[in-house]
mmCIF file of C-alpha atoms in Angstrom:
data_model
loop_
_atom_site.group_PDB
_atom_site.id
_atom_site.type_symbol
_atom_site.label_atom_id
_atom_site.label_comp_id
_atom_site.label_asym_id
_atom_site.label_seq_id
_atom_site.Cartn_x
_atom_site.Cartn_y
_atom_site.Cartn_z
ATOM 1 C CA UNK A 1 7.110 12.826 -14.458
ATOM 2 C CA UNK A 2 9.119 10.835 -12.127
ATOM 3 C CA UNK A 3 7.930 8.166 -9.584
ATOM 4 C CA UNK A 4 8.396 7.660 -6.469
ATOM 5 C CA UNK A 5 11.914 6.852 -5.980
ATOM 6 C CA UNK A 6 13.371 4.921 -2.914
ATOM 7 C CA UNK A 7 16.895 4.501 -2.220
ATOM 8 C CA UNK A 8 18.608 2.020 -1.398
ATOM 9 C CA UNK A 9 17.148 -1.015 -3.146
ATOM 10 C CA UNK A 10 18.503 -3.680 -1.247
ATOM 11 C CA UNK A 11 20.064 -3.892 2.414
ATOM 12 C CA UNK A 12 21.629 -6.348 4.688
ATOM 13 C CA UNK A 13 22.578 -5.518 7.959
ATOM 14 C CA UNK A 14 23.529 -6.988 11.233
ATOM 15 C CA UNK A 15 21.452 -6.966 14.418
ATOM 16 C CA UNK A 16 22.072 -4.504 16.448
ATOM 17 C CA UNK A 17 22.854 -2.130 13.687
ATOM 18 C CA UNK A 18 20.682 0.900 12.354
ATOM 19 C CA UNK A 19 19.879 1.410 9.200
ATOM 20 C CA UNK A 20 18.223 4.668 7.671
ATOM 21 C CA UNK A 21 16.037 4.611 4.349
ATOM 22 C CA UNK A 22 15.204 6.992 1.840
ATOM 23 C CA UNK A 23 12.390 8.494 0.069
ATOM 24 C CA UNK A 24 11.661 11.396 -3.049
ATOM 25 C CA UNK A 25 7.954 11.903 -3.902
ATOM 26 C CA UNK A 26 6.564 12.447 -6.714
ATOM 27 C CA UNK A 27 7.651 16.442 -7.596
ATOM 28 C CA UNK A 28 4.733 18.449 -5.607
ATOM 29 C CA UNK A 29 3.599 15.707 -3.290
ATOM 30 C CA UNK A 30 3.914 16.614 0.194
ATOM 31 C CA UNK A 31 2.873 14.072 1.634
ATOM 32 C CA UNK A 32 4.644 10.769 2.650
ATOM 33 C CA UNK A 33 3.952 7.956 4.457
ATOM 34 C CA UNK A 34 5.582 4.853 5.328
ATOM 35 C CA UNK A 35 4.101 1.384 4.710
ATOM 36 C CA UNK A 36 6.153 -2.082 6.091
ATOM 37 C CA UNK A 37 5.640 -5.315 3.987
ATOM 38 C CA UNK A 38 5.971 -8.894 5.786
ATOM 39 C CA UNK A 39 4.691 -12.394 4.782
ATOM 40 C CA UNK A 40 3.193 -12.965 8.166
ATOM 41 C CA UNK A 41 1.413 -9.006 8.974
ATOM 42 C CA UNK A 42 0.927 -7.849 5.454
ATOM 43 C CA UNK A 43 1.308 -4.239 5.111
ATOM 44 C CA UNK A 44 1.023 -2.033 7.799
ATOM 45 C CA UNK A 45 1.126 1.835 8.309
ATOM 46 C CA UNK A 46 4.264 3.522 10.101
ATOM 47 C CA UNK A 47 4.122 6.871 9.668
ATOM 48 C CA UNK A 48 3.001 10.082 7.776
ATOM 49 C CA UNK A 49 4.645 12.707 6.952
ATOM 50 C CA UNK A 50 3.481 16.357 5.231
ATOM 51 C CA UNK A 51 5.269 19.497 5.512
ATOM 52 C CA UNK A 52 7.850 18.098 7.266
ATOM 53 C CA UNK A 53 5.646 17.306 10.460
ATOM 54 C CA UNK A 54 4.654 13.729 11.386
ATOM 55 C CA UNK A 55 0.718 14.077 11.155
ATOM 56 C CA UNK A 56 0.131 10.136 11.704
ATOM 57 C CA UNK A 57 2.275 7.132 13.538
ATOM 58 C CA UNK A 58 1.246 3.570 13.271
ATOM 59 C CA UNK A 59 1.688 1.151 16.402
ATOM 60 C CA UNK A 60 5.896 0.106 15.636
ATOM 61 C CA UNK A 61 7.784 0.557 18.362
ATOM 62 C CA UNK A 62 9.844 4.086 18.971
ATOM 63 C CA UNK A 63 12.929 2.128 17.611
ATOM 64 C CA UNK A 64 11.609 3.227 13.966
ATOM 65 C CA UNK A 65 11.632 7.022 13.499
ATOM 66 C CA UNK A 66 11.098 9.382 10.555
ATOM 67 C CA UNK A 67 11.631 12.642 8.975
ATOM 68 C CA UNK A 68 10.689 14.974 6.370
ATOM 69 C CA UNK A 69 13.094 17.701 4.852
ATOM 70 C CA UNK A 70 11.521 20.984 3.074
ATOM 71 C CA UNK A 71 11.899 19.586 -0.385
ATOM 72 C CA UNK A 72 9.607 16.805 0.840
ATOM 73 C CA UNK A 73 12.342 14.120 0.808
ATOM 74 C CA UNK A 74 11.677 11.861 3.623
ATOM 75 C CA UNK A 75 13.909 9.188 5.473
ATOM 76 C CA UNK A 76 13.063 6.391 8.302
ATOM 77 C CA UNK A 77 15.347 4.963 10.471
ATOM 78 C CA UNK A 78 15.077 2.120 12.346
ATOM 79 C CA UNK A 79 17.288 1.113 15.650
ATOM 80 C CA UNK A 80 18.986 -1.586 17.430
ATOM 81 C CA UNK A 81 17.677 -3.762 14.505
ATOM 82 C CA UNK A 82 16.081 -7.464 15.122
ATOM 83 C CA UNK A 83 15.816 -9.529 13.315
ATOM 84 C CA UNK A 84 12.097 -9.441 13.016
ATOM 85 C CA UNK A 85 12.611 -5.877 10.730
ATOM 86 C CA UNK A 86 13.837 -7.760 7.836
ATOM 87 C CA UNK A 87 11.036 -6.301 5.553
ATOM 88 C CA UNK A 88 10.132 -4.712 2.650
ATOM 89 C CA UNK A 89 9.413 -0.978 3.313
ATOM 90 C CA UNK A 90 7.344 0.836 1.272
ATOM 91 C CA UNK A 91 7.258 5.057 0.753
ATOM 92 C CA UNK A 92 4.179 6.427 -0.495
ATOM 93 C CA UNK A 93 3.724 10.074 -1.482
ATOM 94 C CA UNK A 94 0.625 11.735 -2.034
ATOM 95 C CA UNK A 95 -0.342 15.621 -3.117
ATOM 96 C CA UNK A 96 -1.928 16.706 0.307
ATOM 97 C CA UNK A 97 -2.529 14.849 3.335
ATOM 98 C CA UNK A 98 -5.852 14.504 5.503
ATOM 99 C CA UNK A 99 -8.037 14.048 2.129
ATOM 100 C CA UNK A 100 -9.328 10.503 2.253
ATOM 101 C CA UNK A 101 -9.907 10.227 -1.500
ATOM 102 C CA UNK A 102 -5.935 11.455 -2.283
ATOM 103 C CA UNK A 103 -4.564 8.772 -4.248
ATOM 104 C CA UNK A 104 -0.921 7.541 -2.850
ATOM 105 C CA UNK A 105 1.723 6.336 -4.997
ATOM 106 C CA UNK A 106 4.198 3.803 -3.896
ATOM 107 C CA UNK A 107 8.233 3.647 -5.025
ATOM 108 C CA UNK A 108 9.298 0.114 -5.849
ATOM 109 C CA UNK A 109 10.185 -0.304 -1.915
ATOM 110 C CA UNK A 110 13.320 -1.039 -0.072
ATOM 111 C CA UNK A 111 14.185 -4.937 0.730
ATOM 112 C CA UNK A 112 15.831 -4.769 4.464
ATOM 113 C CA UNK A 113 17.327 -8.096 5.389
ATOM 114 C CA UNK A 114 18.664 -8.225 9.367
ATOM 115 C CA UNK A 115 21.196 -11.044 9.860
ATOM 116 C CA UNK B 1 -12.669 -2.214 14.505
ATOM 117 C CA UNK B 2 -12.853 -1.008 11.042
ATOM 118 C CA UNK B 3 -10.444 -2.752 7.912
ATOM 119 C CA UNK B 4 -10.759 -4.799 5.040
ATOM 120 C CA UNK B 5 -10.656 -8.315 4.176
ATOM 121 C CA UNK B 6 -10.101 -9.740 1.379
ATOM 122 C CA UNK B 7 -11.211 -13.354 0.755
ATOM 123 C CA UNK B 8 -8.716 -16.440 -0.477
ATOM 124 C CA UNK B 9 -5.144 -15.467 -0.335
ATOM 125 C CA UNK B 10 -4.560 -17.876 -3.616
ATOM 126 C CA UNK B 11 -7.290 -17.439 -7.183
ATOM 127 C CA UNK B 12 -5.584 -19.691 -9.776
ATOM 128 C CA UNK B 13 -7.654 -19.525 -13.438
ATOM 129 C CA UNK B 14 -7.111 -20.036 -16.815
ATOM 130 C CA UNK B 15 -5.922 -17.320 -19.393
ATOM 131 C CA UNK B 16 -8.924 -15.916 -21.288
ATOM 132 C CA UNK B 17 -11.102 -17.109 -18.027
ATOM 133 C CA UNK B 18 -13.155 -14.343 -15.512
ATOM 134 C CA UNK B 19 -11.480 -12.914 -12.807
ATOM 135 C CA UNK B 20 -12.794 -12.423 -9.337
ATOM 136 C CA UNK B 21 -10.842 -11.144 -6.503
ATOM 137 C CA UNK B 22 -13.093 -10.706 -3.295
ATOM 138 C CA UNK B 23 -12.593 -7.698 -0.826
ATOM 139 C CA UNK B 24 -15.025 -6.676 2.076
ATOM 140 C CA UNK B 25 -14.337 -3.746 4.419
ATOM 141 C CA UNK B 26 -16.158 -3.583 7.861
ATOM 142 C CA UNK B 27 -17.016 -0.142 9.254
ATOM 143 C CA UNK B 28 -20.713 1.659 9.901
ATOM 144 C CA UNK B 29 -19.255 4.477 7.037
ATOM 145 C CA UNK B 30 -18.258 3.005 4.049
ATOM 146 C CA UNK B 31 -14.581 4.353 3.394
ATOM 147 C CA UNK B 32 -12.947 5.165 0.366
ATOM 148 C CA UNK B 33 -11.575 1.854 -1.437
ATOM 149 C CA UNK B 34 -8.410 1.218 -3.358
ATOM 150 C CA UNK B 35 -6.999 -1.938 -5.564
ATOM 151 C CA UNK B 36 -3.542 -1.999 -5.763
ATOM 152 C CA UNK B 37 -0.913 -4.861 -7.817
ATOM 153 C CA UNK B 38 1.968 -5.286 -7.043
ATOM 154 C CA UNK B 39 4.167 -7.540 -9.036
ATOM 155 C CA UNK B 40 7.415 -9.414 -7.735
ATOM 156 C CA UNK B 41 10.148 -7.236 -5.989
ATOM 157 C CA UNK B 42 8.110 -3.855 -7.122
ATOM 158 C CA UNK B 43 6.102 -1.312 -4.893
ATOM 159 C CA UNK B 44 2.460 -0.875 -5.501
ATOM 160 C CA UNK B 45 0.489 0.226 -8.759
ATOM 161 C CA UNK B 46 -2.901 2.014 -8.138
ATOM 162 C CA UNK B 47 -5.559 -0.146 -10.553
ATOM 163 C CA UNK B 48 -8.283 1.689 -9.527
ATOM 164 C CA UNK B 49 -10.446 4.033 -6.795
ATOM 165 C CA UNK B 50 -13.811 3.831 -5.357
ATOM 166 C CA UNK B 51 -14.798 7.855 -4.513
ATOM 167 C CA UNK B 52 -18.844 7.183 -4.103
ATOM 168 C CA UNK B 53 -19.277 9.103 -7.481
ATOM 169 C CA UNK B 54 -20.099 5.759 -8.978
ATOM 170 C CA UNK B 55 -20.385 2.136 -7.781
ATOM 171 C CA UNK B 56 -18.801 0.830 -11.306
ATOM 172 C CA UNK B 57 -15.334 1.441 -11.128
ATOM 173 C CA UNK B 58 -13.139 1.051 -13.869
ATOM 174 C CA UNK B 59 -9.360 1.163 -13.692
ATOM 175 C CA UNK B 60 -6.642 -0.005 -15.647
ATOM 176 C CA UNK B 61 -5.486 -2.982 -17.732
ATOM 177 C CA UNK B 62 -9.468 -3.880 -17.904
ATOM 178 C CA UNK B 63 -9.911 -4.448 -14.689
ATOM 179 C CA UNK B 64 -12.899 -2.744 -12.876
ATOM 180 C CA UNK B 65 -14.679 -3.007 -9.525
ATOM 181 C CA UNK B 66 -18.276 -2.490 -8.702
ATOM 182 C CA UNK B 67 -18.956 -1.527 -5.210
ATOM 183 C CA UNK B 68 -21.679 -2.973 -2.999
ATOM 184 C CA UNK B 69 -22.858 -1.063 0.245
ATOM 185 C CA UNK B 70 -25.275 -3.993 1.355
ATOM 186 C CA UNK B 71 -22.528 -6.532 0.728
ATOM 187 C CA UNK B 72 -19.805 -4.384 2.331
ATOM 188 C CA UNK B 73 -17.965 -5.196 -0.262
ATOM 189 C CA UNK B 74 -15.694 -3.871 -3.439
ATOM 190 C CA UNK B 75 -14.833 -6.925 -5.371
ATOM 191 C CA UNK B 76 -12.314 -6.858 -8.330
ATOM 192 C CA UNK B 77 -13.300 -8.609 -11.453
ATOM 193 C CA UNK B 78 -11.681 -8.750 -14.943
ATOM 194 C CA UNK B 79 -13.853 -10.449 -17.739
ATOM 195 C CA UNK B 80 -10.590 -12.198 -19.766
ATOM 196 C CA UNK B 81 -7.444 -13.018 -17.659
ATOM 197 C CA UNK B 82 -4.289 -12.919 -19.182
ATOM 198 C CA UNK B 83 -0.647 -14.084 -18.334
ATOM 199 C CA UNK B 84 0.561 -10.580 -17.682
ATOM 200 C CA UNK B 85 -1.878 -10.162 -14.871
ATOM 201 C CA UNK B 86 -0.577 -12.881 -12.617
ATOM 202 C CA UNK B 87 0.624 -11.123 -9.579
ATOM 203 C CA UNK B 88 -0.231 -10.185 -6.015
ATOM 204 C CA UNK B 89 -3.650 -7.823 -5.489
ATOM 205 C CA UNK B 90 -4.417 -5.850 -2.884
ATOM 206 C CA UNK B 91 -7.677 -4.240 -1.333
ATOM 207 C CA UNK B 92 -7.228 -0.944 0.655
ATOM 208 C CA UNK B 93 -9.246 1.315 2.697
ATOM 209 C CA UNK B 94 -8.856 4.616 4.004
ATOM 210 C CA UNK B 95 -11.910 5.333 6.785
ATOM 211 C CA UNK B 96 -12.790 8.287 8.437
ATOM 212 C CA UNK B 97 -12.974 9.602 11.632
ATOM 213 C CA UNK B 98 -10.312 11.312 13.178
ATOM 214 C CA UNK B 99 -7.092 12.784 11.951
ATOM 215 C CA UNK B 100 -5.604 9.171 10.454
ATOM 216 C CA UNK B 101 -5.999 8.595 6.652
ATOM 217 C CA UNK B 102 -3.648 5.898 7.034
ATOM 218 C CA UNK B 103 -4.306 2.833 4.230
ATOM 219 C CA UNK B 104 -5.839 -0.459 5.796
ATOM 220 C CA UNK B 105 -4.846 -3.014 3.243
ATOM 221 C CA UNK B 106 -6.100 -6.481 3.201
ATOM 222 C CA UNK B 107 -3.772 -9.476 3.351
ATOM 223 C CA UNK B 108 -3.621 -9.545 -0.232
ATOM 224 C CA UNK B 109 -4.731 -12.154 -2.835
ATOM 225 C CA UNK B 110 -2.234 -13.692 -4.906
ATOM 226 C CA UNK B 111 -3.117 -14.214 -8.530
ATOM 227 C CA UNK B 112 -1.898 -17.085 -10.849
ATOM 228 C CA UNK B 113 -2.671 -17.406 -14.575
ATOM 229 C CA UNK B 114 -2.248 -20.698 -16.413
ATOM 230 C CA UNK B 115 -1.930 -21.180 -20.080
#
């Protein structure tokens, strides 16, 4: 059974720019949420996705938007880019959403670098 | 304000020594409690789940986690440490009330194994 696959791996791009990620779940998850990864805040919730409505935002400003497809595919994208977004970003999928004890499984991330 | 806390950002033992890896969550309802690793340049692996169908946990690669509801707390331990498991841990939470199932993580702890 295939992960959680997250696409593109690696990314450099230039403030100012906008840059929009990509996320499969697991086959049958419909649920996805979005996780950012820094040295200095850790790893902090964006959004959630399931059934291609966003159930769930985190506090990022509205520069970072999402979106979830029928299949269950979901991409962010994220605005005017700072410097201050150069992160890892995380995609987790899960089989249902609003279940606290659903376990969510995380694709290998993608590394955003703003220069 | 309820989220998790996990205690010493660096553990550094010797292979074939315990480990401990602390993690306390603050909130009147205990929530459901998740360890994650996650290894250089990779996403998250699920180790193991706390679902209040038993305080003993045990998860994968040997490691297991007993939680404690007059401690607040859900500490990782692994009785023989080997090289393999040096990487970054993480303690997560997802609490209830309301519509958000969002994961609180702590700030992580990193792990480092010497021979």
């Amino acid at each position: 059974k295939a992960g959680v696959t997250q696409t593109p791996r690696y990314l450099i791009k230039t403030r100012g720019q906008q840059v929009t990620l990509s996320c499969s779940p697991i086959s049958g998850h419909r649920s996805v949420s979005w996780y950012q990864q820094t040295p200095g805040q850790g790893l902090q919730f964006l959004f959630e996705y399931f059934s291609e409505t966003q159930r769930n935002k985190g506090n990022f400003p509205g520069r970072f938007s999402g979106r979830q497809f029928s299949n269950s595919r979901s991409e962010m994208n994220v605005s005017t880019l700072e410097l201050g977004d150069s992160a890892l970003y995380l995609c987790a999928s899960s089989l249902v959403a609003g279940n606290p004890n659903t376990e969510a499984f995380f694709g290998q991330g993608t590394r955003l670098t703003v220069v | 304000a309820q989220s998790v806390t996990q205690l010493g950002s660096h553990v550094s033992v010797s292979e074939g020594a315990l480990v401990l890896l602390r993690c306390n969550y603050s909130s009147s309802v205990p929530p459901y409690l998740f360890w994650y690793v996650q290894y250089p340049n990779q996403g998250l692996q699920l180790l193991l789940k706390y679902t209040s169908a038993a305080t003993l946990v045990k998860g994968i690669n040997g490691f297991e986690a007993e939680f404690k509801k007059s401690e607040t707390s859900f500490h990782l331990t692994k009785p023989s440490a080997h090289m393999s498991d040096a990487a970054e841990y993480f303690c997560a939470g997802r609490f209830s009330g309301g519509s958000n199932y969002k994961l609180t993580f702590g700030k992580g702890t990193l792990l480092t194994v010497n021979p």
